mmCIF file of C-alpha atoms and ligand atoms in Angstrom:
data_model
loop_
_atom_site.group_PDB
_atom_site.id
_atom_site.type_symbol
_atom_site.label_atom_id
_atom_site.label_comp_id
_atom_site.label_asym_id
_atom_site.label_seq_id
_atom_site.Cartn_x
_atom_site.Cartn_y
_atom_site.Cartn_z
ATOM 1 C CA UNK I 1 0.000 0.000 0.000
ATOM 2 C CA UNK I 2 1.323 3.574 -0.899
ATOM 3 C CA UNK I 3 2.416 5.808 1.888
ATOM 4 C CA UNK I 4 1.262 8.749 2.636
ATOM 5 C CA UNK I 5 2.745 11.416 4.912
ATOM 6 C CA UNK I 6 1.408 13.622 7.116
ATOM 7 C CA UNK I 7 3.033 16.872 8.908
ATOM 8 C CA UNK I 8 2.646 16.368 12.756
ATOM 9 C CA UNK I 9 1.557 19.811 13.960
ATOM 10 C CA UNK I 10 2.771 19.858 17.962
ATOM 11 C CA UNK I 11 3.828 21.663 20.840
ATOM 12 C CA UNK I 12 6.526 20.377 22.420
ATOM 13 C CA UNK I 13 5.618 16.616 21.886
ATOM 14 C CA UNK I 14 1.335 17.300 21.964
ATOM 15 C CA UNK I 15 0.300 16.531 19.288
ATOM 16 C CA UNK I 16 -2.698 19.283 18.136
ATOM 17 C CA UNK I 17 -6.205 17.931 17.058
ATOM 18 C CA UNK I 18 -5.712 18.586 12.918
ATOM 19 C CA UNK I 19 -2.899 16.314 12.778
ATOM 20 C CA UNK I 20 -4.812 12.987 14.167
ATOM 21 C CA UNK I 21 -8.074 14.140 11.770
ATOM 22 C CA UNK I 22 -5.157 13.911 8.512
ATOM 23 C CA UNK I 23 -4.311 10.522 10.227
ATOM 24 C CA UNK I 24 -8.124 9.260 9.356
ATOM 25 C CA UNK I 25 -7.598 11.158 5.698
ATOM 26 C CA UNK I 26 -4.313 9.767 5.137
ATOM 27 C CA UNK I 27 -6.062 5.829 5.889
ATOM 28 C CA UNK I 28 -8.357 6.319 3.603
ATOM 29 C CA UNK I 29 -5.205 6.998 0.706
ATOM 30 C CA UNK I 30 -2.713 4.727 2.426
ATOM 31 C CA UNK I 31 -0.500 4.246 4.669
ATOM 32 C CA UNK I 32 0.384 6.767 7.014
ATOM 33 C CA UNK I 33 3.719 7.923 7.874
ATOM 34 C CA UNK I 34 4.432 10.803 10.310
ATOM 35 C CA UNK I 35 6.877 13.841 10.394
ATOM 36 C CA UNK I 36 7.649 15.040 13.161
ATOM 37 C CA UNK I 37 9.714 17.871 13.921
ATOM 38 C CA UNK I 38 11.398 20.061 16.523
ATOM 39 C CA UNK I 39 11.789 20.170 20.441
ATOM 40 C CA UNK I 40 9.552 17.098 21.781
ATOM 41 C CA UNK I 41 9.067 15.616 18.288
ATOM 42 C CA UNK I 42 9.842 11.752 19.595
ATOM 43 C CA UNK I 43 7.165 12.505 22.279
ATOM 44 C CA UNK I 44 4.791 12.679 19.603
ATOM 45 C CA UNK I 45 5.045 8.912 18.469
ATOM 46 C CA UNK I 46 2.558 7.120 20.284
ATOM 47 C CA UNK I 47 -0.389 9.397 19.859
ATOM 48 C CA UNK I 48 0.633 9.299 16.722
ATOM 49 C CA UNK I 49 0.832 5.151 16.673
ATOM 50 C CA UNK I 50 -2.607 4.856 18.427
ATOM 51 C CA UNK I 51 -4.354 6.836 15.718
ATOM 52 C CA UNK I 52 -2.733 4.700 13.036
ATOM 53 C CA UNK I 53 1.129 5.524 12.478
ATOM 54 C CA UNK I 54 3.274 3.170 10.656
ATOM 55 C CA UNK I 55 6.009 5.354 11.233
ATOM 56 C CA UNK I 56 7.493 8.298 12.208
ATOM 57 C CA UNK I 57 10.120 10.100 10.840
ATOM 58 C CA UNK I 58 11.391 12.352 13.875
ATOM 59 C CA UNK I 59 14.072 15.091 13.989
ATOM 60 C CA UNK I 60 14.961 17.575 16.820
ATOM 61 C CA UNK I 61 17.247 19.536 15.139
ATOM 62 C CA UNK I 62 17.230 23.312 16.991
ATOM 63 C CA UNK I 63 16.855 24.452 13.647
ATOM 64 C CA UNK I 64 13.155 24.548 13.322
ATOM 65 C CA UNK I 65 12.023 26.502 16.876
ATOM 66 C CA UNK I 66 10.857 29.966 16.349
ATOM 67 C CA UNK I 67 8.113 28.934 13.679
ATOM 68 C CA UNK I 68 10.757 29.282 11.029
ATOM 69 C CA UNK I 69 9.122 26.933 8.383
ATOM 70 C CA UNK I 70 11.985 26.762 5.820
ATOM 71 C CA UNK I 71 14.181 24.413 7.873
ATOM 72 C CA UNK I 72 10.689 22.312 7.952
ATOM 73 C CA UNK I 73 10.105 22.735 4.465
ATOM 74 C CA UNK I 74 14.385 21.031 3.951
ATOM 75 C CA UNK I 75 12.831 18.236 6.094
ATOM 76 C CA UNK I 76 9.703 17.598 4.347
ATOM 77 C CA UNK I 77 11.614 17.384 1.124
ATOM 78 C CA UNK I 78 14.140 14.814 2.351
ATOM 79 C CA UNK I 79 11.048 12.838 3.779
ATOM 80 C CA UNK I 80 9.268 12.849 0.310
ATOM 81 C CA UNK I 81 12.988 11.908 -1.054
ATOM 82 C CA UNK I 82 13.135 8.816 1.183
ATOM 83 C CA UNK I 83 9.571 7.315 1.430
ATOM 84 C CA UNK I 84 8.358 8.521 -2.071
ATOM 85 C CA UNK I 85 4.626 8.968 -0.889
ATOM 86 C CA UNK I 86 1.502 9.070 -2.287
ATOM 87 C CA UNK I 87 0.717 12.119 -1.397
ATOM 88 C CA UNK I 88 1.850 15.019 1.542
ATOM 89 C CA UNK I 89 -1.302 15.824 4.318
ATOM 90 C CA UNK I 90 -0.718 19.140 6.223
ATOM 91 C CA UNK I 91 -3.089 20.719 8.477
ATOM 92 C CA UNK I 92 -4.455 24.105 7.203
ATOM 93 C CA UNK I 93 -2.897 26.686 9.287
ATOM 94 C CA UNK I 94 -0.964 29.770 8.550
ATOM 95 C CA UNK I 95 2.208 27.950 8.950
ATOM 96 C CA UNK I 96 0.713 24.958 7.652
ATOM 97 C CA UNK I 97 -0.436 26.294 4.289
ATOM 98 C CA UNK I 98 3.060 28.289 4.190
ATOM 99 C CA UNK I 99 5.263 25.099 4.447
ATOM 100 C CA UNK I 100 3.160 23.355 1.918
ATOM 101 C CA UNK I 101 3.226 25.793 -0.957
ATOM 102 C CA UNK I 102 7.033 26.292 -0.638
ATOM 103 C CA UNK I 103 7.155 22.184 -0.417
ATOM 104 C CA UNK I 104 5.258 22.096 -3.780
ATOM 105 C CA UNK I 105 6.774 24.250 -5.423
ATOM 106 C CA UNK I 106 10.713 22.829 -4.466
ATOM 107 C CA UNK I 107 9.413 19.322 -5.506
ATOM 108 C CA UNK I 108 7.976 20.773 -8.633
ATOM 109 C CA UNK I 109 4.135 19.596 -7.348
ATOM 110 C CA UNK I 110 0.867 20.678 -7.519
ATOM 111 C CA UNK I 111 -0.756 21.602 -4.946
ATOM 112 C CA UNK I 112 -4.538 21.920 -3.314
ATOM 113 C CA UNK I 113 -5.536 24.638 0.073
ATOM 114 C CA UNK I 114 -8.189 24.395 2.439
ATOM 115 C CA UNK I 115 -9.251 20.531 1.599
ATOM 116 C CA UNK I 116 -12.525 19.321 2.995
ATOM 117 C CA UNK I 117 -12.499 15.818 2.497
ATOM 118 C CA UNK I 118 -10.144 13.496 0.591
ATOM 119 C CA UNK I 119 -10.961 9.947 -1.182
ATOM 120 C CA UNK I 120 -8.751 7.397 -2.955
ATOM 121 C CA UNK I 121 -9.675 8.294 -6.486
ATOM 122 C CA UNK I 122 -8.145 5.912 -9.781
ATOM 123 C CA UNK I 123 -5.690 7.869 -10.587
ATOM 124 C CA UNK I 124 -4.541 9.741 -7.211
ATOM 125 C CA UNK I 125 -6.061 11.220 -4.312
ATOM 126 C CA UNK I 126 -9.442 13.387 -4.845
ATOM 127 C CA UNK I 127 -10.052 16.409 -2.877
ATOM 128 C CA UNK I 128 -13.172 17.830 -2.161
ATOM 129 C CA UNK I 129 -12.993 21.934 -1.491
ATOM 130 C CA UNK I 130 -15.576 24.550 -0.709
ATOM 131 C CA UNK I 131 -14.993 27.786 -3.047
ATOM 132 C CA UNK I 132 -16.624 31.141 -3.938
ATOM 133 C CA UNK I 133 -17.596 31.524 -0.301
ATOM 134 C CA UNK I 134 -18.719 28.156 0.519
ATOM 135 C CA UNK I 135 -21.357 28.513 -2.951
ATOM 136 C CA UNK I 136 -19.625 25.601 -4.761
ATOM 137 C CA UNK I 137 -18.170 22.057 -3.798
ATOM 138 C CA UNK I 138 -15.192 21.070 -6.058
ATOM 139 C CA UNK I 139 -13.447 17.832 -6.244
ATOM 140 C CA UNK I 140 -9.721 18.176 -7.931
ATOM 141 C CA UNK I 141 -6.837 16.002 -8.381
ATOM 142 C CA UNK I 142 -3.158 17.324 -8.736
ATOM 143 C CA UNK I 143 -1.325 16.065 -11.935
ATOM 144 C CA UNK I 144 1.778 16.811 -11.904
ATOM 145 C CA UNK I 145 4.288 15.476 -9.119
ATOM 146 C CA UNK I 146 3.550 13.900 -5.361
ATOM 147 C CA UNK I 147 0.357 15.226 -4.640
ATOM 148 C CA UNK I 148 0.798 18.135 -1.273
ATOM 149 C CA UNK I 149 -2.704 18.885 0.056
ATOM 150 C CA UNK I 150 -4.033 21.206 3.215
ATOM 151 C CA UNK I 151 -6.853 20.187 5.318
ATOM 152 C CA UNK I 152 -8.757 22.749 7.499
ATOM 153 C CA UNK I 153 -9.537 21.466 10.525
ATOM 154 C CA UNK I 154 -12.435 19.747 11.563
ATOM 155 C CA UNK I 155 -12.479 18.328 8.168
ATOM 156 C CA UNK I 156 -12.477 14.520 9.793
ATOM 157 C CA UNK I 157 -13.036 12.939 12.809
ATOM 158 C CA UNK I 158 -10.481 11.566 15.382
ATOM 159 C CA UNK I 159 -10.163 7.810 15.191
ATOM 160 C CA UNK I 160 -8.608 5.683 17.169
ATOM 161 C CA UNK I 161 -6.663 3.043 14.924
ATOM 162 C CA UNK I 162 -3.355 1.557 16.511
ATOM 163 C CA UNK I 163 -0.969 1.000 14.335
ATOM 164 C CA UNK I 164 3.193 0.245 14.771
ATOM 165 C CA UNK I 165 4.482 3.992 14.820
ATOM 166 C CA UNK I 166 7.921 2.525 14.404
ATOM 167 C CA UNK I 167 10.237 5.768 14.696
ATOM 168 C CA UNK I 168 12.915 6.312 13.140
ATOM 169 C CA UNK I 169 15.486 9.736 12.627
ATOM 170 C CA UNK I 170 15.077 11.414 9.705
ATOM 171 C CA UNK I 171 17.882 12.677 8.163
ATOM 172 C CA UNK I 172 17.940 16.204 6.857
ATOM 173 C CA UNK I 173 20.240 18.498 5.429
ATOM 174 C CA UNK I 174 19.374 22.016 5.774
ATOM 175 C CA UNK I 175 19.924 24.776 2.884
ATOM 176 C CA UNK I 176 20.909 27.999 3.167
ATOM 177 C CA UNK I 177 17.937 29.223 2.620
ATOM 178 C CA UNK I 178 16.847 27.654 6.192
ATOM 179 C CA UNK I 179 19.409 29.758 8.095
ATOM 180 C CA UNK I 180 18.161 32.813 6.710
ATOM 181 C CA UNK I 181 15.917 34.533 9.029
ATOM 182 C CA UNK I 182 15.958 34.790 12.432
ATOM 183 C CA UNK I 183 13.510 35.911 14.935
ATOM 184 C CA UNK I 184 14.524 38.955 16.849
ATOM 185 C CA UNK I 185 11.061 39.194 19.166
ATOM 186 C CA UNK I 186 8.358 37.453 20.429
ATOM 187 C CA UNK I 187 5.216 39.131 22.006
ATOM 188 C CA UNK I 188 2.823 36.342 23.580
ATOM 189 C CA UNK I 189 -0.286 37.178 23.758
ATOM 190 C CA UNK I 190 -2.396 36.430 26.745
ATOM 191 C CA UNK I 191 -4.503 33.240 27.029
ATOM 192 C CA UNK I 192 -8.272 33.538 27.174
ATOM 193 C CA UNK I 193 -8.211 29.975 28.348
ATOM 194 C CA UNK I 194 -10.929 28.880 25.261
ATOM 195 C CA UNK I 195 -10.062 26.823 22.831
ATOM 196 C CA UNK I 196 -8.397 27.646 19.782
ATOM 197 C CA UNK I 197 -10.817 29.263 17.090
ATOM 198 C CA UNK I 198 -10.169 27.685 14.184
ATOM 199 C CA UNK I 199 -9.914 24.153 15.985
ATOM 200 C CA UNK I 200 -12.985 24.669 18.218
ATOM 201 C CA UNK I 201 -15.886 22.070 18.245
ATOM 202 C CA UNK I 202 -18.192 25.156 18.726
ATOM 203 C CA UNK I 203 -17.919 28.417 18.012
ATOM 204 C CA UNK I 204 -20.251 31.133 19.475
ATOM 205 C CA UNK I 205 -20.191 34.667 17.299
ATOM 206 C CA UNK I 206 -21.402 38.187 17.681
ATOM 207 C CA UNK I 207 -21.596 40.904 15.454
ATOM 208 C CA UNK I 208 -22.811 44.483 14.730
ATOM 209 C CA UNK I 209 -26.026 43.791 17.215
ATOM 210 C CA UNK I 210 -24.241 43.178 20.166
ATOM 211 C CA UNK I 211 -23.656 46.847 20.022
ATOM 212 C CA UNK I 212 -20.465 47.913 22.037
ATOM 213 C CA UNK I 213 -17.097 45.999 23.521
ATOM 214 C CA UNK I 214 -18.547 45.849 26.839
ATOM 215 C CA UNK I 215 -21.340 43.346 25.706
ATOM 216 C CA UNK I 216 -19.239 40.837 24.433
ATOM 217 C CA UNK I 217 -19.451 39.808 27.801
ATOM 218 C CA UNK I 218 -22.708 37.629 26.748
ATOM 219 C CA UNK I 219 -21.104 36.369 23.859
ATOM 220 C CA UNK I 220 -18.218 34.908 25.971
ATOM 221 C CA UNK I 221 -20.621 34.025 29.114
ATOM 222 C CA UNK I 222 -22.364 31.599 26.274
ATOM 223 C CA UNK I 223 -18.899 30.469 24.691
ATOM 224 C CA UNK I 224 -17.661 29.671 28.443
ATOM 225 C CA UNK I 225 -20.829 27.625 29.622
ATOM 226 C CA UNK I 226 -20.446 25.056 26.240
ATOM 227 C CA UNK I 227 -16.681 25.205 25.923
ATOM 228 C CA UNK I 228 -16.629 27.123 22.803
ATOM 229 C CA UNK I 229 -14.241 29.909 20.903
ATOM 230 C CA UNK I 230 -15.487 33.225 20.572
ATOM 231 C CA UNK I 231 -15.617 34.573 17.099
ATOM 232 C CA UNK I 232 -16.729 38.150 15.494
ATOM 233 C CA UNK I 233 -18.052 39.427 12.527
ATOM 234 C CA UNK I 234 -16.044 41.747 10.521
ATOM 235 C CA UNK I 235 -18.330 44.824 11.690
ATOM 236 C CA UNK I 236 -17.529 44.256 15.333
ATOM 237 C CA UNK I 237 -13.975 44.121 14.635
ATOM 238 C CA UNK I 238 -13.818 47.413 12.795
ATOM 239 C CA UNK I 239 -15.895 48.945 15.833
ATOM 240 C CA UNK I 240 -12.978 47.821 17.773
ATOM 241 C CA UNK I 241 -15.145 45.683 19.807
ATOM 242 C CA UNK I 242 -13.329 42.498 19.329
ATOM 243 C CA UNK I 243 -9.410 41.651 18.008
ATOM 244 C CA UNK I 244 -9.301 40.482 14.646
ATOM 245 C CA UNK I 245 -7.325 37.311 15.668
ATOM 246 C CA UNK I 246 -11.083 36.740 16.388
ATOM 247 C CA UNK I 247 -12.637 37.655 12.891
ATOM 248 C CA UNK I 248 -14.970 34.933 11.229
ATOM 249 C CA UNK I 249 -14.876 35.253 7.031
ATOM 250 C CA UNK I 250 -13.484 35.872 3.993
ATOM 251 C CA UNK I 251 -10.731 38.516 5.141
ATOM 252 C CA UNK I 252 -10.832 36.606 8.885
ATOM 253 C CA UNK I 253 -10.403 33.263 10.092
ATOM 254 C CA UNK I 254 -12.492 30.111 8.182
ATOM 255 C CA UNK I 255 -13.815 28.002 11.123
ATOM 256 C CA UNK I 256 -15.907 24.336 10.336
ATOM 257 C CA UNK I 257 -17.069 23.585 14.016
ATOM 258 C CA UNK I 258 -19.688 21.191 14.962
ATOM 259 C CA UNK I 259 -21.641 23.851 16.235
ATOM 260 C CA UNK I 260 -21.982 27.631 15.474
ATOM 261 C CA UNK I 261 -23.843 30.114 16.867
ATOM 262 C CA UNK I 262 -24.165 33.444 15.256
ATOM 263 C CA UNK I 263 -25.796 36.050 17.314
ATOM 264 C CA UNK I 264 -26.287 39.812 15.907
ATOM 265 C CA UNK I 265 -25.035 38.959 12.289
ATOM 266 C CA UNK I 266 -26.751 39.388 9.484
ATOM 267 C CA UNK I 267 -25.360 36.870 7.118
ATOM 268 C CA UNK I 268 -23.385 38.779 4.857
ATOM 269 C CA UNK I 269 -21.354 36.442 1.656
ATOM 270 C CA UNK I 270 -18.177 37.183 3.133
ATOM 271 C CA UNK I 271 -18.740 36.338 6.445
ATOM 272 C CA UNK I 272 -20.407 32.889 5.192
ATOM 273 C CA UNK I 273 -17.800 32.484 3.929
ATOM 274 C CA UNK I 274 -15.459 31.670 7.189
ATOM 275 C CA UNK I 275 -18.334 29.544 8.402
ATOM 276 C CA UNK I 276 -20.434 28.144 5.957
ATOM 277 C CA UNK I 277 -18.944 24.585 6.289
ATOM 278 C CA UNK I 278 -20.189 24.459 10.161
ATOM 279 C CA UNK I 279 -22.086 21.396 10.513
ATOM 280 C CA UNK I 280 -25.220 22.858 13.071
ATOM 281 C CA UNK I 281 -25.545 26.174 12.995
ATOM 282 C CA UNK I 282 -27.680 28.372 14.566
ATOM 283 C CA UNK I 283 -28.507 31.942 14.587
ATOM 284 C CA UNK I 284 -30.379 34.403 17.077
ATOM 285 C CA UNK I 285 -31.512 37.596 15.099
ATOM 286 C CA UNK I 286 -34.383 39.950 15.988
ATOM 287 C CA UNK I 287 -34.550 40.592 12.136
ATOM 288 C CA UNK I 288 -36.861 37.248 10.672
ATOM 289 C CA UNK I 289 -35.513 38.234 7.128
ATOM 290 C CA UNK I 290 -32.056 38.351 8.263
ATOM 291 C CA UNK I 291 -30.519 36.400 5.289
ATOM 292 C CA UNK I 292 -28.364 34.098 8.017
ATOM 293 C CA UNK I 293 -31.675 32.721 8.623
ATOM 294 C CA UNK I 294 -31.199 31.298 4.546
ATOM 295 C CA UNK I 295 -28.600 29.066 6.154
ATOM 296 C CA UNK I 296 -29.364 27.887 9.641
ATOM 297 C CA UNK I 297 -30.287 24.842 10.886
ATOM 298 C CA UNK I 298 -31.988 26.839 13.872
ATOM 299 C CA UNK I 299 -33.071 30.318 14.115
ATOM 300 C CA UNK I 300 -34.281 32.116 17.025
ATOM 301 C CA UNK I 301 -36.131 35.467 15.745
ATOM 302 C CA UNK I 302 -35.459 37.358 18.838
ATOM 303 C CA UNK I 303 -33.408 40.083 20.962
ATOM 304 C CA UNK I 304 -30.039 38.676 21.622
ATOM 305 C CA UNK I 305 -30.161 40.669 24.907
ATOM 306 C CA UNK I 306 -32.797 38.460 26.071
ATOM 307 C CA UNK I 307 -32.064 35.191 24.416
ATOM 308 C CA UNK I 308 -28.696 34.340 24.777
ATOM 309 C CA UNK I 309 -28.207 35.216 28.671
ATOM 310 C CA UNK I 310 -31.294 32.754 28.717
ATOM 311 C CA UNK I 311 -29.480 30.298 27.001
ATOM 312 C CA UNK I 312 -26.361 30.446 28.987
ATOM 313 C CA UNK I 313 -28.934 29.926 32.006
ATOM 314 C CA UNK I 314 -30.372 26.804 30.896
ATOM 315 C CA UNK I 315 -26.486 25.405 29.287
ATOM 316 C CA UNK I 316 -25.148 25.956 32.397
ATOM 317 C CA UNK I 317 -28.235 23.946 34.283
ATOM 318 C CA UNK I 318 -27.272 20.872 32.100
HETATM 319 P P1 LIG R 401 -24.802 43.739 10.027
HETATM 320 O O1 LIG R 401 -24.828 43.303 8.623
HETATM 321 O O2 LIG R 401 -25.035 45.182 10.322
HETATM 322 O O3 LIG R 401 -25.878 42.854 10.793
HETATM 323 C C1 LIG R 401 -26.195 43.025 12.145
HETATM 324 C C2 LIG R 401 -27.346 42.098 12.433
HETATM 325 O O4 LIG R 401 -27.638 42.153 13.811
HETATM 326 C C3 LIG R 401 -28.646 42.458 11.702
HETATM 327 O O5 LIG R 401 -29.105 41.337 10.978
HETATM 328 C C4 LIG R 401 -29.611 42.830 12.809
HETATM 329 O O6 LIG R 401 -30.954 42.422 12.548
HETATM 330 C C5 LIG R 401 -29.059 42.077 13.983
HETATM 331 N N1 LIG R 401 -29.337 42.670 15.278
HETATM 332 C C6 LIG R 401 -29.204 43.961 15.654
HETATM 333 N N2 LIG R 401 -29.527 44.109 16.951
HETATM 334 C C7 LIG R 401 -29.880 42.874 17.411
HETATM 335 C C8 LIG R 401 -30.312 42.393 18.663
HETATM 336 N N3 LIG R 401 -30.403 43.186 19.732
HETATM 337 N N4 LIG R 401 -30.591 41.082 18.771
HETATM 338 C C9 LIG R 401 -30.493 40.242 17.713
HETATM 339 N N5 LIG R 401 -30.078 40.676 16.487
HETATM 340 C C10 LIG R 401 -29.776 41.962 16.351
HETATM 341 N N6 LIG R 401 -17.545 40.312 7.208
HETATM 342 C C11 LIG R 401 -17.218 39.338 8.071
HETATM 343 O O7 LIG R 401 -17.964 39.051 9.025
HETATM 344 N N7 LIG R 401 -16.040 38.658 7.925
HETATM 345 C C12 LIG R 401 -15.163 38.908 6.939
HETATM 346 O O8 LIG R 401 -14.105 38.292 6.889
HETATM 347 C C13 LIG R 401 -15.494 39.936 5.994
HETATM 348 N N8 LIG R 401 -14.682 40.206 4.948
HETATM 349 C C14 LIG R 401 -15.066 41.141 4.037
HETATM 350 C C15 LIG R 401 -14.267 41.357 2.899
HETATM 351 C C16 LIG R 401 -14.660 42.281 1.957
HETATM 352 C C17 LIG R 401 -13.788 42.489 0.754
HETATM 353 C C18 LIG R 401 -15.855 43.024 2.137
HETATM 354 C C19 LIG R 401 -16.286 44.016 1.101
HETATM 355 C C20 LIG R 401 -16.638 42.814 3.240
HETATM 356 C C21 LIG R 401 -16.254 41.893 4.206
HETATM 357 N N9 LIG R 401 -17.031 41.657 5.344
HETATM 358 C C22 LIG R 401 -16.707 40.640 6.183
HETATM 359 C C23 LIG R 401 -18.151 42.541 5.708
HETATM 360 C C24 LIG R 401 -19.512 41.987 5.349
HETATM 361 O O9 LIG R 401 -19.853 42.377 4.042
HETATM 362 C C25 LIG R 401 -20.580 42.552 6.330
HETATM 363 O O10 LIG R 401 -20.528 43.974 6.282
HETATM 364 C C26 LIG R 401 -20.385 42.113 7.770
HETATM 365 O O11 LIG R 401 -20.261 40.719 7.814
HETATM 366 C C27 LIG R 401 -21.605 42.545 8.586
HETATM 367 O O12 LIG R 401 -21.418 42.208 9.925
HETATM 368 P P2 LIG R 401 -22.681 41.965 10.853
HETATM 369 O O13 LIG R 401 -23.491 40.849 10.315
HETATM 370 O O14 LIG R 401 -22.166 41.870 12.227
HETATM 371 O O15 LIG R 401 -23.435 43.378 10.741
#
């Protein structure tokens, strides 16, 4: 069976939540084989095992802290050099989709963003995307070299599937192109303690009706009782009511929870477009011809002042 390898996103050895949903992808092409990389990369291997590993191809080199991604991009070469795979999975973040189009285009490849889906197809892996703000569903096939796809998360489930996860060092020679750039600052920002937006399993959102900074506060009471990551609509973040880091749609972040809840948004293309792949969503609007309510699964016509303090009530009774 063809191999197939997958780019282990981690921190420090934990491995995140979009790498073990490309583990259920890559089964369905092959075989897959991990790459892991950087500080804590051989404490990724049996997460990676359990949700069906053959291998992993670890390296530690100090080269690749800071979020530099060229010395990752030198590794991911010499990986697709060694195993020649049937394709390269890797997750859909910023760095993710970064690392993958310089990959491509250094092993002459073609490449596909923001995958939904992928299937074993006849002649190569088929990927299924969601384009033109979420209007159309495409399936595509690269043609040209080792096939290098990204995956936005929450595109699969996690499955277990225990497999061997042998490790093994992979060996990687870096070019100069790798030693480069070099960070000269960091600035962490500080930790809202909710889970990461565009990995969430639910989202709750406000937007231009929650009228003012200060009543965010309901949209994050609601996000804290299920759990959820708190995004915005684009006219909240230009009112300076919520970061941008935040920002749901077409010039923000594209989320595909299991859950979203829209409150105060009208429904506007471009915001669909960062959330039209969520598989419940739900809307409260006090506007019935709101055109969000074109695209819910459930709407509540009603004041979000009185509905969604409600509903934090009766979530947090459960
Ligand atoms: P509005 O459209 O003003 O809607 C507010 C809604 O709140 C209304 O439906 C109203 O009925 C309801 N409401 C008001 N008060 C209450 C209440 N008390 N209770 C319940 N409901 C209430 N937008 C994005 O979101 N993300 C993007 O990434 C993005 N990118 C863009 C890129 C481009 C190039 C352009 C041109 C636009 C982009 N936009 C984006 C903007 C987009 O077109 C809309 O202007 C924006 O999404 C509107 O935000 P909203 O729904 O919060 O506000």
């Amino acid at each position: 069976m063809a191999e197939v390898l997958v780019y282990v996103d981690h921190v420090d050895g934990a491995v995140r939540k979009p790498t073990l949903e490309l583990l259920t992808l890559a089964r369905r092409i092959g075989e897959p084989v991990a790459v892991a990389l950087g500080n804590g990369a051989a404490d990724t291997v049996a997460a990676l095992a359990e949700h069906g590993a053959v291998k992993v191809l670890t390296d530690d080199a100090s080269e690749y802290a800071d979020y530099l991604v060229v010395p990752k991009v030198d590794a991911l070469q010499a990986a697709v050099e060694a195993v020649s795979p049937a394709a390269v999975l890797v997750p859909s973040s910023a760095e993710g989709k970064e690392i993958a189009a310089r990959l491509a285009l250094r092993i002459g490849s073609g490449l596909i963003t923001d995958a939904v889906d992928i299937e074993a197809g006849a002649e190569g892996p088929v990927a299924t995307q969601s384009v033109f703000a979420a209007s159309y569903t495409t399936k595509s096939q690269v043609t040209k070299g080792v096939p290098v796809i990204t995956v936005k998360p929450n595109s699969a489930a996690v499955e277990a599937a225990p497999a061997a996860g042998a490790a093994e060092a992979l060996s990687v020679t870096f070019s100069d192109k790798a030693t480069g750039t070099k960070v000269t600052g960091r600035t962490p920002r500080e930790s809202t303690g909710r889970p990461e937006l565009t990995e969430a399993a639910i989202v709750v959102s406000g937007g231009r009706g929650v009228n003012g900074a200060d009543n965010f506060a309901l949209i994050e009471a609601l996000a804290d009782s299920l759990g959820a990551a708190v995004g915005a609509s684009r006219a909240a973040v230009d009112a300076g009511w919520y970061p941008h880091t935040n920002q749901v749609g077409q010039t923000g972040k594209s989320v595909s929870p299991q859950l979203y809840i829209a409150n105060g948004i009208s429904g506007a293309i471009q915001h669909r477009a960062g959330m039209q792949t969520s598989k419940t969503i739900v809307a409260v609007n006090k506007d019935p011809e709101a055109p969000i309510f074109d695209l819910v699964d459930y709407g509540v016509v009603g004041d979000l002042f009185e509905v969604v303090p409600q509903l934090t009530e009766e979530v947090k009774t459960r």
